[in-house]
Structure formats: structure tokens, C-alpha cells
Coordinates of N, CA and C in Angstrom, one line a residue:
X146 N 139.7 184.0 33.4 CA 138.9 182.8 33.7 C 137.6 183.3 34.4
X147 N 136.5 183.0 34.0 CA 135.3 183.3 34.7 C 134.8 182.0 35.3
X148 N 134.4 182.1 36.6 CA 133.9 180.9 37.3 C 132.5 181.1 37.8
X149 N 131.5 180.4 37.2 CA 130.2 180.4 37.7 C 129.9 179.1 38.3
X150 N 130.1 179.0 39.6 CA 130.1 177.7 40.3 C 131.3 176.9 39.8
X151 N 131.1 175.8 39.1 CA 132.2 175.0 38.5 C 132.2 175.2 37.0
X152 N 131.5 176.1 36.5 CA 131.4 176.3 35.0 C 132.4 177.4 34.6
X153 N 133.7 177.1 34.6 CA 134.7 178.0 34.2 C 134.5 178.4 32.7
X154 N 134.9 179.6 32.3 CA 134.7 180.1 30.9 C 135.9 180.7 30.4
X155 N 136.3 180.4 29.2 CA 137.4 181.1 28.6 C 137.1 181.4 27.1
X156 N 137.6 182.5 26.7 CA 137.4 182.9 25.3 C 138.7 183.4 24.8
X157 N 139.1 183.0 23.6 CA 140.4 183.4 23.0 C 140.1 184.3 21.7
X158 N 140.8 185.4 21.6 CA 140.6 186.3 20.5 C 141.9 186.4 19.7
X159 N 141.8 186.7 18.4 CA 143.0 186.9 17.6 C 142.7 188.1 16.7
X160 N 143.7 188.9 16.4 CA 143.6 190.0 15.5 C 144.9 190.1 14.7
X161 N 144.7 190.1 13.4 CA 145.8 190.2 12.5 C 145.5 191.5 11.7
X162 N 146.4 192.5 11.9 CA 146.2 193.8 11.3 C 145.9 193.8 9.8
X163 N 146.6 193.1 9.1 CA 146.4 193.1 7.6 C 145.3 192.2 7.1
X164 N 144.7 191.4 8.0 CA 143.7 190.5 7.6 C 142.3 190.8 8.2
X165 N 142.3 191.2 9.4 CA 141.0 191.3 10.1 C 140.6 192.8 10.3
X166 N 139.3 193.0 10.2 CA 138.7 194.3 10.4 C 138.6 194.6 11.9
X167 N 138.5 193.5 12.7 CA 138.3 193.6 14.1 C 138.8 192.3 14.7
X168 N 139.1 192.2 16.0 CA 139.4 190.9 16.6 C 138.4 189.9 16.4
X169 N 138.8 188.6 16.2 CA 137.9 187.5 16.0 C 138.0 186.6 17.2
X170 N 136.8 185.9 17.5 CA 136.8 184.9 18.5 C 137.3 183.6 17.8
X171 N 138.4 183.0 18.4 CA 139.0 181.8 17.8 C 138.8 180.6 18.6
X172 N 138.3 180.8 19.9 CA 138.1 179.6 20.7 C 137.2 180.1 21.9
X173 N 136.3 179.2 22.3 CA 135.5 179.5 23.5 C 135.1 178.2 24.1
X174 N 135.0 178.2 25.4 CA 134.6 176.9 26.1 C 134.4 177.1 27.6
X175 N 133.7 176.1 28.1 CA 133.4 176.1 29.6 C 134.0 174.8 30.2
X176 N 134.3 174.9 31.5 CA 134.7 173.7 32.2 C 136.1 173.2 31.7
X177 N 136.2 171.9 31.3 CA 137.6 171.4 30.9 C 138.0 172.0 29.6
X178 N 137.1 172.5 28.7 CA 137.5 173.1 27.5 C 138.1 174.5 27.8
X179 N 137.5 175.2 28.8 CA 138.1 176.5 29.2 C 139.5 176.3 29.8
X180 N 139.6 175.2 30.6 CA 141.0 174.9 31.1 C 142.0 174.7 30.0
X181 N 141.6 174.0 29.0 CA 142.5 173.7 27.9 C 142.8 175.0 27.1
X182 N 141.9 175.9 26.9 CA 142.1 177.1 26.2 C 143.2 177.9 27.0
X183 N 143.0 178.0 28.3 CA 143.9 178.7 29.2 C 145.3 178.1 29.2
X184 N 145.3 176.7 29.2 CA 146.6 176.0 29.2 C 147.4 176.3 27.9
X185 N 146.7 176.2 26.8 CA 147.3 176.5 25.5 C 147.8 177.9 25.4
X186 N 147.0 178.9 26.0 CA 147.5 180.3 26.0 C 148.8 180.4 26.8
X187 N 148.8 179.8 28.0 CA 150.0 179.8 28.8 C 151.2 179.2 28.2
X188 N 151.0 178.0 27.5 CA 152.1 177.3 26.8 C 152.7 178.2 25.7
X189 N 151.9 179.0 25.1 CA 152.3 179.8 24.0 C 152.6 181.3 24.3
X190 N 152.7 181.5 25.6 CA 153.1 182.9 26.1 C 152.1 183.9 25.8
X191 N 150.8 183.6 25.7 CA 149.8 184.5 25.4 C 149.3 185.1 26.7
X192 N 149.2 186.4 26.8 CA 148.7 187.1 28.0 C 147.3 186.8 28.3
X193 N 146.9 186.5 29.5 CA 145.6 186.2 29.9 C 145.0 187.3 30.8
X194 N 143.9 187.8 30.4 CA 143.2 188.8 31.1 C 141.9 188.2 31.8
X195 N 141.8 188.3 33.1 CA 140.7 187.8 33.8 C 139.6 188.9 33.8
X196 N 138.5 188.6 33.0 CA 137.4 189.6 32.9 C 136.1 188.8 32.7
X197 N 135.5 188.3 33.7 CA 134.3 187.5 33.6 C 133.2 188.1 32.8
X198 N 132.9 189.3 32.9 CA 131.8 190.0 32.2 C 132.1 190.0 30.7
X199 N 133.3 190.4 30.3 CA 133.7 190.4 28.9 C 133.7 189.0 28.4
X200 N 134.2 188.0 29.1 CA 134.3 186.7 28.6 C 132.9 186.1 28.4
X201 N 131.9 186.4 29.2 CA 130.6 186.0 29.0 C 130.0 186.6 27.8
X202 N 130.2 187.9 27.6 CA 129.7 188.6 26.4 C 130.3 188.0 25.1
X203 N 131.6 187.8 25.1 CA 132.3 187.3 24.0 C 131.9 185.8 23.7
X204 N 131.5 185.1 24.7 CA 131.2 183.7 24.5 C 130.0 183.5 23.6
X205 N 129.2 184.5 23.4 CA 128.0 184.4 22.5 C 128.3 184.7 21.0
X206 N 129.6 185.1 20.7 CA 130.0 185.4 19.4 C 130.4 184.1 18.7
X207 N 129.9 183.8 17.5 CA 130.3 182.6 16.8 C 131.8 182.5 16.5
X208 N 132.3 181.3 16.5 CA 133.7 181.1 16.2 C 134.1 181.7 14.8
X209 N 135.2 182.3 14.8 CA 135.8 182.9 13.6 C 135.1 184.2 13.2
X210 N 134.1 184.7 14.0 CA 133.4 185.9 13.7 C 134.1 187.0 14.4
X211 N 134.0 188.2 13.9 CA 134.6 189.4 14.6 C 133.7 189.8 15.7
X212 N 134.3 190.5 16.7 CA 133.6 190.9 17.8 C 132.6 192.0 17.4
X213 N 131.4 192.1 18.1 CA 130.5 193.1 17.8 C 131.0 194.5 18.2
X214 N 130.5 195.5 17.5 CA 130.9 196.9 17.7 C 130.7 197.3 19.2
X215 N 129.7 196.8 19.8 CA 129.4 197.1 21.2 C 130.5 196.7 22.1
X216 N 131.4 195.8 21.7 CA 132.4 195.3 22.6 C 133.8 195.9 22.2
X217 N 133.9 196.7 21.2 CA 135.1 197.3 20.7 C 135.9 198.0 21.9
X218 N 135.2 198.8 22.6 CA 135.9 199.6 23.7 C 136.5 198.7 24.7
X219 N 135.7 197.7 25.2 CA 136.2 196.8 26.2 C 137.3 195.9 25.7
X220 N 137.2 195.5 24.5 CA 138.3 194.6 23.9 C 139.6 195.5 23.6
X221 N 139.4 196.7 23.2 CA 140.5 197.6 23.0 C 141.3 197.8 24.3
X222 N 140.6 197.9 25.4 CA 141.3 198.0 26.7 C 142.1 196.8 27.0
X223 N 141.6 195.6 26.7 CA 142.4 194.4 26.9 C 143.6 194.3 25.9
X224 N 143.4 194.7 24.7 CA 144.5 194.7 23.7 C 145.6 195.6 24.2
X225 N 145.2 196.8 24.7 CA 146.2 197.7 25.2 C 147.0 197.1 26.4
X226 N 146.3 196.4 27.2 CA 147.0 195.7 28.3 C 147.9 194.7 27.8
X227 N 147.5 193.9 26.8 CA 148.4 192.8 26.2 C 149.6 193.5 25.6
X228 N 149.4 194.5 24.8 CA 150.5 195.2 24.1 C 151.5 195.7 25.1
X229 N 151.0 196.3 26.2 CA 151.9 196.7 27.3 C 152.7 195.6 27.9
X230 N 152.0 194.5 28.2 CA 152.7 193.3 28.7 C 153.8 192.8 27.8
X231 N 153.4 192.7 26.5 CA 154.4 192.2 25.5 C 155.6 193.2 25.4
X232 N 155.4 194.5 25.5 CA 156.5 195.4 25.4 C 157.4 195.3 26.6
X233 N 156.8 195.0 27.8 CA 157.6 194.9 29.0 C 158.5 193.6 28.9
X234 N 157.9 192.5 28.4 CA 158.6 191.3 28.4 C 159.6 191.3 27.2
X235 N 159.2 192.0 26.1 CA 160.0 192.1 24.9 C 160.7 190.8 24.5
X236 N 159.9 189.7 24.5 CA 160.4 188.4 24.2 C 160.9 188.2 22.8
X237 N 161.8 187.4 22.6 CA 162.3 187.2 21.2 C 161.2 186.5 20.4
X238 N 160.4 185.7 21.0 CA 159.3 185.1 20.2 C 158.4 186.2 19.6
X239 N 158.1 187.2 20.5 CA 157.2 188.3 20.0 C 157.9 189.1 18.9
X240 N 159.2 189.3 19.1 CA 159.9 190.1 18.1 C 160.0 189.4 16.8
X241 N 160.0 188.1 16.8 CA 160.1 187.3 15.5 C 158.8 187.3 14.7
X242 N 157.7 187.6 15.3 CA 156.5 187.6 14.6 C 156.5 188.7 13.5
X243 N 155.9 188.4 12.4 CA 155.9 189.3 11.3 C 155.1 190.6 11.5
X244 N 155.2 191.5 10.6 CA 154.4 192.8 10.7 C 153.0 192.4 10.5
X245 N 152.2 193.0 11.4 CA 150.7 192.8 11.3 C 150.3 191.6 12.1
X246 N 151.2 190.8 12.6 CA 150.8 189.6 13.4 C 150.4 190.1 14.8
X247 N 149.1 190.1 15.0 CA 148.6 190.5 16.3 C 148.7 189.4 17.3
X248 N 148.9 189.7 18.6 CA 149.0 188.6 19.6 C 147.6 188.0 19.7
X249 N 147.5 186.7 20.0 CA 146.3 186.0 20.4 C 146.0 186.5 21.8
X250 N 144.8 186.6 22.1 CA 144.4 187.0 23.5 C 143.4 186.0 24.1
X251 N 143.8 185.5 25.2 CA 142.8 184.7 25.9 C 142.1 185.6 27.0
X252 N 140.8 185.8 26.8 CA 140.1 186.6 27.8 C 139.3 185.6 28.6
X253 N 139.6 185.5 29.9 CA 138.9 184.5 30.7 C 138.4 185.2 32.0

């Protein structure tokens, strides 16, 4: 979650190995929309990474578009964090996902 005064910001990414060339922005919003994105992520067991600088950069990407090459390294670090968290929790929900189903990631 990025907070600029009362203008909270959240961005959600998704990556499906067999479908996407790179992670895609699937939701972005400020204020109450950001709160809803974060709430949906929490309800669905999606790991949330607080990174205001990355969230701001990703907020300029059009919905359903892949992230720009310039952000690959930063997003890869977040994906690595998410994969480690998922491995630690080793939840049955994560195990039930099919091959190539990447976790959604809320970067806020």
C-alpha cells in the first residue's frame, strides 16, 4: 500500500507461465479502490508486498498490459518474495492450482 496523504495506491499483477510473456497489471486504484484491491488480495490469500515506488510506476501501465521491460528486475524481486512466502505456507489452495498458474500479486 502506498499512501500519499490520503491517496492510498494498490496495483495487482498476475502472471500465467503458459499464457503471459511477462506479468500483467490486472487491477489498479487509489483510495477506496486501493482498499478493495488489498481486501480482495487478503481474502484470496494473495501475498501483499508494500512497495510505494514500484506501485506508483506500475499504476501507469494500462490494465491487462504486461509490465514494461524497465520494471522486470523490480517485479522479479517481488515474485521471488511471493514464491518464497507460498513455499513457506505450502497451503493446499496453492498446491491445487494447475501447472503454470502463477500467483496473483498485489503490490501496494
